Amino acid sequence: MTTASPDLGQIDQENHDALEVGTTATAAQKGRAIVPWRFFAGRAGFYLFTLWAAITINFFLPRFLKGDAVSSYLARNRNISPEAADSLRILLGIDTDKSMWQQYIDYWAMLFRGDLGISTLHGLRPVAEVLASALPWTLGLVGLATIISFALGTVGGAIVGWKRGSRLDALIPITTFFNTIPYFWLGLIAIAIFSSTLKWFPSSHAYDKGQSPEWSFDFIGQVIVHGTLPALTIIIASLGGWMLGMRNMMLTVLDEDYITVAQAKGMPNKRVLWAYAARNAVLPQIQSFALSIGFIVGGTIVMEMVFSYPGVGKLLLDATNAKDFALMQGVFLVITLSVLVANILADIVYAYLDPRTRQTEA
């Protein structure tokens, strides 16, 4: 009895399929695309519950603090009558005649109407207007600086990990050293060198004094010049963490069998680096970046105080000191929504880069 010899072309095709299946760079199945409805439904339910819990905590937490916004407002404006103070409590939704449950229901009703309340710290202006004036500065400066730092650190960490043992390894301790310096010290050093001594950049504010925000080339140039120094400080301070994390993940991924098989099949090094190694190593970085979005919106208090920069971080600090409940809740709500949206986008990107995630949960 004779045995049929194996087809070399079929063996090569099977090896090629095994390589593709063994990585997260391509889908494990090449057949008909299956929409992972269970994956999306599970994620949607989780984030809806998280949003409800965050808004509920956002409502109760400021009310556990001593004092209230009206008492703080009366301390700054002593010519307010008791009747006006009672009316102000009713306007702010903190009147004692209503139960906590009724206040909670009213708070949800206001949110569905898009009403975030009024701010006693800013002349009884709507909270939405106050946030709208501060949020662009934080997103424009800290958001852009964080994205640049993430991109540079991830790409740099991938290259350093790929060329392990080379002179590029010296970048890791250097960037990590700057990452360990307290941010306010790094900001003060930058101001002392580049602003006070070299006179290259302004030391404070988002634009020249006496100017008002407008869409003009002169004003945009002022914003860029004033924002360069704090942006560089943020990039330098956070670059080490992204680079170290990506480099360590690269060292782990490069020891995987599919990397060895890809190199043995004669694939170009650039393709192995970016299409296989870096694409798998970047997955934990994406989740870390999504979590850092909350710090982009609310964790900029130190930067804004050092550089006297307008933004949401300084706004939150002032609202806390003044016990401005409505403004505190508005800032917390923005932070919560930004983190949830960032994590949703991270889940989508993660599921795209790693098909095993959606296939397992679907």
mmCIF file of C-alpha atoms in Angstrom:
data_model
loop_
_atom_site.group_PDB
_atom_site.id
_atom_site.type_symbol
_atom_site.label_atom_id
_atom_site.label_comp_id
_atom_site.label_asym_id
_atom_site.label_seq_id
_atom_site.Cartn_x
_atom_site.Cartn_y
_atom_site.Cartn_z
ATOM 1 C CA MET A 1 0.000 0.000 0.000
ATOM 2 C CA THR A 2 1.414 3.354 -0.991
ATOM 3 C CA THR A 3 1.173 6.537 1.073
ATOM 4 C CA ALA A 4 0.544 9.842 -0.646
ATOM 5 C CA SER A 5 3.360 12.283 -0.130
ATOM 6 C CA PRO A 6 2.389 15.563 1.477
ATOM 7 C CA ASP A 7 1.968 18.594 -0.742
ATOM 8 C CA LEU A 8 4.727 21.115 0.014
ATOM 9 C CA GLY A 9 2.505 24.004 -0.972
ATOM 10 C CA GLN A 10 -0.193 22.835 1.439
ATOM 11 C CA ILE A 11 2.368 22.527 4.262
ATOM 12 C CA ASP A 12 3.620 26.044 3.601
ATOM 13 C CA GLN A 13 0.058 27.338 3.602
ATOM 14 C CA GLU A 14 -0.641 25.620 6.932
ATOM 15 C CA ASN A 15 2.515 27.106 8.471
ATOM 16 C CA HIS A 16 1.511 30.532 7.189
ATOM 17 C CA ASP A 17 -1.965 30.150 8.715
ATOM 18 C CA ALA A 18 -0.452 29.011 12.014
ATOM 19 C CA LEU A 19 1.695 32.120 12.123
ATOM 20 C CA GLU A 20 -1.261 34.361 11.413
ATOM 21 C CA VAL A 21 -3.477 32.642 13.981
ATOM 22 C CA GLY A 22 -0.773 32.696 16.633
ATOM 23 C CA THR A 23 -0.619 36.481 16.705
ATOM 24 C CA THR A 24 -3.081 39.201 17.537
ATOM 25 C CA ALA A 25 -2.077 41.118 14.462
ATOM 26 C CA THR A 26 -4.693 39.388 12.310
ATOM 27 C CA ALA A 27 -8.013 37.750 12.952
ATOM 28 C CA ALA A 28 -7.907 34.131 13.973
ATOM 29 C CA GLN A 29 -10.687 33.260 11.562
ATOM 30 C CA LYS A 30 -10.768 34.305 7.926
ATOM 31 C CA GLY A 31 -14.344 33.326 7.306
ATOM 32 C CA ARG A 32 -17.492 35.334 7.590
ATOM 33 C CA ALA A 33 -17.170 38.234 10.051
ATOM 34 C CA ILE A 34 -19.289 37.750 13.136
ATOM 35 C CA VAL A 35 -20.554 40.848 14.898
ATOM 36 C CA PRO A 36 -19.727 40.382 18.610
ATOM 37 C CA TRP A 37 -23.055 41.624 19.963
ATOM 38 C CA ARG A 38 -22.462 40.067 23.391
ATOM 39 C CA PHE A 39 -19.142 41.902 23.603
ATOM 40 C CA PHE A 40 -20.740 45.275 22.835
ATOM 41 C CA ALA A 41 -23.782 44.624 25.038
ATOM 42 C CA GLY A 42 -21.618 43.619 27.995
ATOM 43 C CA ARG A 43 -19.436 46.691 27.612
ATOM 44 C CA ALA A 44 -22.482 48.978 27.263
ATOM 45 C CA GLY A 45 -24.097 47.562 30.416
ATOM 46 C CA PHE A 46 -20.872 47.925 32.383
ATOM 47 C CA TYR A 47 -20.345 51.544 31.366
ATOM 48 C CA LEU A 48 -23.972 52.515 31.996
ATOM 49 C CA PHE A 49 -23.736 51.108 35.517
ATOM 50 C CA THR A 50 -20.408 52.885 36.046
ATOM 51 C CA LEU A 51 -21.918 56.163 34.851
ATOM 52 C CA TRP A 52 -24.868 55.814 37.236
ATOM 53 C CA ALA A 53 -22.575 55.001 40.181
ATOM 54 C CA ALA A 54 -20.240 57.897 39.379
ATOM 55 C CA ILE A 55 -23.093 60.413 39.091
ATOM 56 C CA THR A 56 -24.624 59.140 42.344
ATOM 57 C CA ILE A 57 -21.322 59.503 44.190
ATOM 58 C CA ASN A 58 -20.898 62.883 42.520
ATOM 59 C CA PHE A 59 -24.209 63.979 44.054
ATOM 60 C CA PHE A 60 -23.666 62.739 47.613
ATOM 61 C CA LEU A 61 -19.947 63.365 48.117
ATOM 62 C CA PRO A 62 -20.011 67.202 48.203
ATOM 63 C CA ARG A 63 -22.928 67.112 50.631
ATOM 64 C CA PHE A 64 -20.821 65.218 53.154
ATOM 65 C CA LEU A 65 -18.481 68.205 53.437
ATOM 66 C CA LYS A 66 -18.916 70.713 56.220
ATOM 67 C CA GLY A 67 -20.673 73.932 55.302
ATOM 68 C CA ASP A 68 -22.375 74.750 52.017
ATOM 69 C CA ALA A 69 -22.019 77.011 49.027
ATOM 70 C CA VAL A 70 -24.444 79.627 50.399
ATOM 71 C CA SER A 71 -22.525 80.055 53.660
ATOM 72 C CA SER A 72 -19.315 80.542 51.716
ATOM 73 C CA TYR A 73 -21.062 82.984 49.393
ATOM 74 C CA LEU A 74 -22.451 84.968 52.327
ATOM 75 C CA ALA A 75 -18.956 85.180 53.828
ATOM 76 C CA ARG A 76 -17.783 86.909 50.648
ATOM 77 C CA ASN A 77 -20.928 89.043 50.256
ATOM 78 C CA ARG A 78 -22.098 90.243 53.665
ATOM 79 C CA ASN A 79 -24.823 92.524 52.283
ATOM 80 C CA ILE A 80 -27.122 89.601 51.408
ATOM 81 C CA SER A 81 -30.386 89.490 53.342
ATOM 82 C CA PRO A 82 -31.620 86.273 55.027
ATOM 83 C CA GLU A 83 -34.522 86.091 52.570
ATOM 84 C CA ALA A 84 -32.125 86.294 49.639
ATOM 85 C CA ALA A 85 -29.970 83.591 51.247
ATOM 86 C CA ASP A 86 -33.001 81.276 51.518
ATOM 87 C CA SER A 87 -33.896 81.958 47.888
ATOM 88 C CA LEU A 88 -30.327 81.204 46.912
ATOM 89 C CA ARG A 89 -30.461 77.846 48.718
ATOM 90 C CA ILE A 90 -33.635 76.971 46.832
ATOM 91 C CA LEU A 91 -32.011 78.048 43.561
ATOM 92 C CA LEU A 92 -28.973 75.883 44.248
ATOM 93 C CA GLY A 93 -31.125 72.904 45.224
ATOM 94 C CA ILE A 94 -29.727 72.590 48.751
ATOM 95 C CA ASP A 95 -32.752 73.852 50.685
ATOM 96 C CA THR A 96 -33.383 71.825 53.817
ATOM 97 C CA ASP A 97 -37.140 71.603 53.166
ATOM 98 C CA LYS A 98 -36.541 68.870 50.596
ATOM 99 C CA SER A 99 -35.426 65.399 51.494
ATOM 100 C CA MET A 100 -32.123 64.056 50.197
ATOM 101 C CA TRP A 101 -34.010 61.657 47.942
ATOM 102 C CA GLN A 102 -36.003 64.510 46.381
ATOM 103 C CA GLN A 103 -32.797 66.493 45.837
ATOM 104 C CA TYR A 104 -31.292 63.426 44.173
ATOM 105 C CA ILE A 105 -34.280 63.090 41.808
ATOM 106 C CA ASP A 106 -34.132 66.812 41.016
ATOM 107 C CA TYR A 107 -30.415 66.502 40.268
ATOM 108 C CA TRP A 108 -31.059 63.767 37.706
ATOM 109 C CA ALA A 109 -33.842 65.832 36.155
ATOM 110 C CA MET A 110 -31.439 68.773 35.791
ATOM 111 C CA LEU A 111 -28.835 66.548 34.140
ATOM 112 C CA PHE A 112 -31.345 65.287 31.573
ATOM 113 C CA ARG A 113 -32.156 68.933 30.759
ATOM 114 C CA GLY A 114 -28.455 69.736 30.389
ATOM 115 C CA ASP A 115 -28.576 72.048 33.408
ATOM 116 C CA LEU A 116 -25.508 71.734 35.667
ATOM 117 C CA GLY A 117 -26.638 74.455 38.063
ATOM 118 C CA ILE A 118 -25.096 77.827 38.830
ATOM 119 C CA SER A 119 -21.729 78.716 40.305
ATOM 120 C CA THR A 120 -21.621 80.950 43.382
ATOM 121 C CA LEU A 121 -17.891 81.431 42.899
ATOM 122 C CA HIS A 122 -18.319 83.032 39.478
ATOM 123 C CA GLY A 123 -21.116 85.498 40.048
ATOM 124 C CA LEU A 124 -24.006 83.010 39.769
ATOM 125 C CA ARG A 125 -23.026 82.117 36.214
ATOM 126 C CA PRO A 126 -24.230 78.774 34.836
ATOM 127 C CA VAL A 127 -21.741 75.999 35.517
ATOM 128 C CA ALA A 128 -21.840 74.970 31.870
ATOM 129 C CA GLU A 129 -20.542 78.405 30.841
ATOM 130 C CA VAL A 130 -17.765 78.329 33.439
ATOM 131 C CA LEU A 131 -16.663 74.866 32.306
ATOM 132 C CA ALA A 132 -16.862 75.866 28.649
ATOM 133 C CA SER A 133 -14.445 78.726 29.288
ATOM 134 C CA ALA A 134 -11.900 76.583 31.187
ATOM 135 C CA LEU A 135 -12.078 73.185 29.476
ATOM 136 C CA PRO A 136 -10.506 74.185 26.119
ATOM 137 C CA TRP A 137 -7.350 75.422 27.863
ATOM 138 C CA THR A 138 -6.880 72.138 29.710
ATOM 139 C CA LEU A 139 -7.634 69.955 26.677
ATOM 140 C CA GLY A 140 -5.525 72.087 24.366
ATOM 141 C CA LEU A 141 -2.441 72.103 26.564
ATOM 142 C CA VAL A 142 -2.447 69.013 28.782
ATOM 143 C CA GLY A 143 -4.344 66.824 26.326
ATOM 144 C CA LEU A 144 -2.020 67.590 23.435
ATOM 145 C CA ALA A 145 1.077 67.237 25.620
ATOM 146 C CA THR A 146 -0.111 63.870 26.957
ATOM 147 C CA ILE A 147 -0.817 62.537 23.455
ATOM 148 C CA ILE A 148 2.629 63.646 22.252
ATOM 149 C CA SER A 149 4.276 62.098 25.313
ATOM 150 C CA PHE A 150 2.370 58.828 24.795
ATOM 151 C CA ALA A 151 3.288 58.659 21.104
ATOM 152 C CA LEU A 152 6.968 59.468 21.644
ATOM 153 C CA GLY A 153 7.272 57.125 24.619
ATOM 154 C CA THR A 154 5.520 54.236 22.883
ATOM 155 C CA VAL A 155 7.468 54.506 19.638
ATOM 156 C CA GLY A 156 10.730 55.130 21.489
ATOM 157 C CA GLY A 157 10.126 52.237 23.875
ATOM 158 C CA ALA A 158 9.395 49.905 20.959
ATOM 159 C CA ILE A 159 12.650 50.847 19.227
ATOM 160 C CA VAL A 160 14.689 50.574 22.439
ATOM 161 C CA GLY A 161 13.169 47.170 23.187
ATOM 162 C CA TRP A 162 13.794 45.946 19.640
ATOM 163 C CA LYS A 163 17.443 47.040 19.802
ATOM 164 C CA ARG A 164 18.015 45.736 23.310
ATOM 165 C CA GLY A 165 21.603 45.783 24.452
ATOM 166 C CA SER A 166 22.485 48.779 22.291
ATOM 167 C CA ARG A 167 23.380 52.301 23.336
ATOM 168 C CA LEU A 168 19.710 53.256 23.139
ATOM 169 C CA ASP A 169 19.203 51.524 26.498
ATOM 170 C CA ALA A 170 20.736 54.647 28.079
ATOM 171 C CA LEU A 171 17.501 56.509 27.274
ATOM 172 C CA ILE A 172 15.589 54.467 29.850
ATOM 173 C CA PRO A 173 17.414 55.649 33.012
ATOM 174 C CA ILE A 174 17.586 59.225 31.694
ATOM 175 C CA THR A 175 13.847 59.509 31.009
ATOM 176 C CA THR A 176 13.008 57.611 34.201
ATOM 177 C CA PHE A 177 15.088 60.094 36.201
ATOM 178 C CA PHE A 178 12.982 63.004 34.942
ATOM 179 C CA ASN A 179 9.873 60.968 35.680
ATOM 180 C CA THR A 180 10.844 60.724 39.362
ATOM 181 C CA ILE A 181 11.260 64.490 39.829
ATOM 182 C CA PRO A 182 8.184 66.095 41.444
ATOM 183 C CA TYR A 183 6.292 67.985 38.793
ATOM 184 C CA PHE A 184 6.254 71.332 40.564
ATOM 185 C CA TRP A 185 10.040 71.185 40.965
ATOM 186 C CA LEU A 186 10.459 70.435 37.285
ATOM 187 C CA GLY A 187 8.155 73.321 36.421
ATOM 188 C CA LEU A 188 9.999 75.750 38.686
ATOM 189 C CA ILE A 189 13.363 74.674 37.246
ATOM 190 C CA ALA A 190 12.020 75.189 33.715
ATOM 191 C CA ILE A 191 10.764 78.671 34.635
ATOM 192 C CA ALA A 192 14.096 79.592 36.259
ATOM 193 C CA ILE A 193 16.149 78.451 33.234
ATOM 194 C CA PHE A 194 14.048 79.142 30.150
ATOM 195 C CA SER A 195 12.002 82.088 31.397
ATOM 196 C CA SER A 196 13.954 84.022 34.019
ATOM 197 C CA THR A 197 17.498 83.381 32.716
ATOM 198 C CA LEU A 198 17.253 82.771 28.959
ATOM 199 C CA LYS A 199 14.044 84.787 28.435
ATOM 200 C CA TRP A 200 12.872 82.300 25.802
ATOM 201 C CA PHE A 201 9.337 81.721 27.096
ATOM 202 C CA PRO A 202 6.841 83.549 29.352
ATOM 203 C CA SER A 203 6.589 82.237 32.884
ATOM 204 C CA SER A 204 2.833 82.416 33.426
ATOM 205 C CA HIS A 205 -0.653 82.817 31.969
ATOM 206 C CA ALA A 206 -2.034 81.519 28.688
ATOM 207 C CA TYR A 207 -1.603 84.794 26.760
ATOM 208 C CA ASP A 208 -0.298 88.308 27.226
ATOM 209 C CA LYS A 209 -1.871 90.455 29.911
ATOM 210 C CA GLY A 210 -4.467 92.903 28.656
ATOM 211 C CA GLN A 211 -5.452 90.637 25.762
ATOM 212 C CA SER A 212 -8.819 88.974 25.341
ATOM 213 C CA PRO A 213 -9.378 85.634 23.586
ATOM 214 C CA GLU A 214 -10.040 86.015 19.864
ATOM 215 C CA TRP A 215 -9.484 84.123 16.633
ATOM 216 C CA SER A 216 -6.449 85.940 15.250
ATOM 217 C CA PHE A 217 -2.935 84.903 14.285
ATOM 218 C CA ASP A 218 -1.464 87.212 16.903
ATOM 219 C CA PHE A 219 -3.501 85.715 19.732
ATOM 220 C CA ILE A 220 -2.885 82.128 18.555
ATOM 221 C CA GLY A 221 0.830 82.874 18.484
ATOM 222 C CA GLN A 222 0.643 84.140 22.067
ATOM 223 C CA VAL A 223 -1.136 80.960 23.172
ATOM 224 C CA ILE A 224 1.513 78.783 21.509
ATOM 225 C CA VAL A 225 4.397 80.720 23.074
ATOM 226 C CA HIS A 226 2.816 80.711 26.547
ATOM 227 C CA GLY A 227 1.900 77.016 26.331
ATOM 228 C CA THR A 228 5.238 75.724 25.033
ATOM 229 C CA LEU A 229 7.060 75.673 28.375
ATOM 230 C CA PRO A 230 4.335 73.915 30.425
ATOM 231 C CA ALA A 231 3.724 71.483 27.547
ATOM 232 C CA LEU A 232 7.424 70.569 27.339
ATOM 233 C CA THR A 233 7.462 70.117 31.097
ATOM 234 C CA ILE A 234 4.533 67.682 30.925
ATOM 235 C CA ILE A 235 6.127 65.739 28.066
ATOM 236 C CA ILE A 236 9.492 65.421 29.805
ATOM 237 C CA ALA A 237 7.903 64.476 33.130
ATOM 238 C CA SER A 238 5.705 61.699 31.697
ATOM 239 C CA LEU A 239 7.854 60.388 28.831
ATOM 240 C CA GLY A 240 9.831 57.968 31.003
ATOM 241 C CA GLY A 241 6.802 55.999 32.168
ATOM 242 C CA TRP A 242 5.490 55.377 28.639
ATOM 243 C CA MET A 243 8.936 54.452 27.305
ATOM 244 C CA LEU A 244 9.760 52.098 30.169
ATOM 245 C CA GLY A 245 6.400 50.326 29.974
ATOM 246 C CA MET A 246 6.604 49.821 26.211
ATOM 247 C CA ARG A 247 10.229 48.659 26.369
ATOM 248 C CA ASN A 248 9.435 46.038 29.034
ATOM 249 C CA MET A 249 6.467 44.731 27.070
ATOM 250 C CA MET A 250 8.618 44.530 23.936
ATOM 251 C CA LEU A 251 11.166 42.387 25.750
ATOM 252 C CA THR A 252 8.369 40.002 26.733
ATOM 253 C CA VAL A 253 6.816 39.859 23.263
ATOM 254 C CA LEU A 254 10.131 39.337 21.464
ATOM 255 C CA ASP A 255 10.565 36.014 23.280
ATOM 256 C CA GLU A 256 7.292 34.655 21.844
ATOM 257 C CA ASP A 257 7.395 31.818 19.320
ATOM 258 C CA TYR A 258 5.530 33.678 16.589
ATOM 259 C CA ILE A 259 8.252 36.359 16.516
ATOM 260 C CA THR A 260 10.882 33.664 16.016
ATOM 261 C CA VAL A 261 8.787 32.031 13.272
ATOM 262 C CA ALA A 262 8.250 35.393 11.543
ATOM 263 C CA GLN A 263 11.972 36.084 11.518
ATOM 264 C CA ALA A 264 12.736 32.541 10.366
ATOM 265 C CA LYS A 265 10.356 32.967 7.416
ATOM 266 C CA GLY A 266 12.478 35.920 6.266
ATOM 267 C CA MET A 267 10.035 38.736 6.999
ATOM 268 C CA PRO A 268 11.567 42.253 6.953
ATOM 269 C CA ASN A 269 12.585 43.496 10.379
ATOM 270 C CA LYS A 270 10.357 46.581 10.080
ATOM 271 C CA ARG A 271 7.293 44.409 9.494
ATOM 272 C CA VAL A 272 8.146 42.113 12.397
ATOM 273 C CA LEU A 273 8.752 45.129 14.633
ATOM 274 C CA TRP A 274 5.600 47.130 13.903
ATOM 275 C CA ALA A 275 3.101 44.574 12.568
ATOM 276 C CA TYR A 276 3.785 41.837 15.130
ATOM 277 C CA ALA A 277 5.911 42.827 18.112
ATOM 278 C CA ALA A 278 4.875 46.456 18.687
ATOM 279 C CA ARG A 279 1.217 45.781 17.836
ATOM 280 C CA ASN A 280 0.989 43.216 20.626
ATOM 281 C CA ALA A 281 3.188 45.060 23.107
ATOM 282 C CA VAL A 282 1.135 48.265 22.831
ATOM 283 C CA LEU A 283 -2.057 46.693 24.234
ATOM 284 C CA PRO A 284 -1.329 47.433 27.938
ATOM 285 C CA GLN A 285 -0.211 50.939 26.924
ATOM 286 C CA ILE A 286 -3.642 51.650 25.457
ATOM 287 C CA GLN A 287 -5.399 50.819 28.718
ATOM 288 C CA SER A 288 -2.935 52.963 30.680
ATOM 289 C CA PHE A 289 -3.488 55.860 28.305
ATOM 290 C CA ALA A 290 -7.267 55.584 28.724
ATOM 291 C CA LEU A 291 -6.892 55.769 32.495
ATOM 292 C CA SER A 292 -4.636 58.821 32.170
ATOM 293 C CA ILE A 293 -7.421 60.771 30.438
ATOM 294 C CA GLY A 294 -8.890 61.548 33.856
ATOM 295 C CA PHE A 295 -5.639 63.169 34.859
ATOM 296 C CA ILE A 296 -5.684 65.206 31.652
ATOM 297 C CA VAL A 297 -8.937 66.853 32.744
ATOM 298 C CA GLY A 298 -8.642 66.949 36.514
ATOM 299 C CA GLY A 299 -5.048 66.247 37.448
ATOM 300 C CA THR A 300 -3.546 69.508 36.215
ATOM 301 C CA ILE A 301 -3.882 71.520 39.398
ATOM 302 C CA VAL A 302 -0.139 71.609 40.067
ATOM 303 C CA MET A 303 0.721 72.645 36.515
ATOM 304 C CA GLU A 304 -1.917 75.351 36.447
ATOM 305 C CA MET A 305 -0.792 76.726 39.785
ATOM 306 C CA VAL A 306 2.920 76.729 38.871
ATOM 307 C CA PHE A 307 2.345 78.436 35.516
ATOM 308 C CA SER A 308 -0.785 80.400 36.553
ATOM 309 C CA TYR A 309 -2.550 78.725 33.645
ATOM 310 C CA PRO A 310 -6.357 78.817 33.365
ATOM 311 C CA GLY A 311 -8.002 75.414 33.267
ATOM 312 C CA VAL A 312 -10.223 72.832 34.894
ATOM 313 C CA GLY A 313 -7.678 71.808 37.546
ATOM 314 C CA LYS A 314 -7.455 75.285 39.051
ATOM 315 C CA LEU A 315 -11.222 75.588 38.683
ATOM 316 C CA LEU A 316 -11.742 72.436 40.760
ATOM 317 C CA LEU A 317 -9.388 73.666 43.485
ATOM 318 C CA ASP A 318 -11.165 77.029 43.749
ATOM 319 C CA ALA A 319 -14.581 75.338 43.756
ATOM 320 C CA THR A 320 -13.515 73.013 46.582
ATOM 321 C CA ASN A 321 -12.218 75.888 48.714
ATOM 322 C CA ALA A 322 -15.414 77.881 48.123
ATOM 323 C CA LYS A 323 -17.666 74.825 48.637
ATOM 324 C CA ASP A 324 -19.262 75.535 45.291
ATOM 325 C CA PHE A 325 -21.168 72.262 45.047
ATOM 326 C CA ALA A 326 -22.583 72.834 41.569
ATOM 327 C CA LEU A 327 -19.186 73.665 40.085
ATOM 328 C CA MET A 328 -17.527 70.730 41.856
ATOM 329 C CA GLN A 329 -20.182 68.369 40.526
ATOM 330 C CA GLY A 330 -19.793 69.809 37.032
ATOM 331 C CA VAL A 331 -16.024 69.278 37.037
ATOM 332 C CA PHE A 332 -16.385 65.753 38.445
ATOM 333 C CA LEU A 333 -18.997 64.961 35.793
ATOM 334 C CA VAL A 334 -16.677 66.124 33.015
ATOM 335 C CA ILE A 335 -13.851 64.009 34.445
ATOM 336 C CA THR A 336 -16.128 60.966 34.709
ATOM 337 C CA LEU A 337 -17.455 61.290 31.185
ATOM 338 C CA SER A 338 -13.989 61.832 29.741
ATOM 339 C CA VAL A 339 -12.626 58.713 31.458
ATOM 340 C CA LEU A 340 -15.608 56.589 30.369
ATOM 341 C CA VAL A 341 -15.417 57.757 26.751
ATOM 342 C CA ALA A 342 -11.667 57.176 26.707
ATOM 343 C CA ASN A 343 -12.100 53.649 28.056
ATOM 344 C CA ILE A 344 -14.817 52.892 25.503
ATOM 345 C CA LEU A 345 -12.487 53.992 22.711
ATOM 346 C CA ALA A 346 -9.678 51.969 24.301
ATOM 347 C CA ASP A 347 -11.900 48.865 24.361
ATOM 348 C CA ILE A 348 -12.700 49.336 20.670
ATOM 349 C CA VAL A 349 -9.043 49.758 19.740
ATOM 350 C CA TYR A 350 -8.077 46.851 22.007
ATOM 351 C CA ALA A 351 -10.673 44.588 20.393
ATOM 352 C CA TYR A 352 -9.465 45.622 16.940
ATOM 353 C CA LEU A 353 -5.810 44.926 17.735
ATOM 354 C CA ASP A 354 -6.535 41.744 19.698
ATOM 355 C CA PRO A 355 -9.367 39.733 18.059
ATOM 356 C CA ARG A 356 -9.154 37.144 20.843
ATOM 357 C CA THR A 357 -10.808 39.660 23.185
ATOM 358 C CA ARG A 358 -14.032 40.006 21.233
ATOM 359 C CA GLN A 359 -14.035 36.357 20.141
ATOM 360 C CA THR A 360 -13.779 35.106 23.724
ATOM 361 C CA GLU A 361 -16.451 37.427 25.088
ATOM 362 C CA ALA A 362 -18.729 36.964 22.083
#
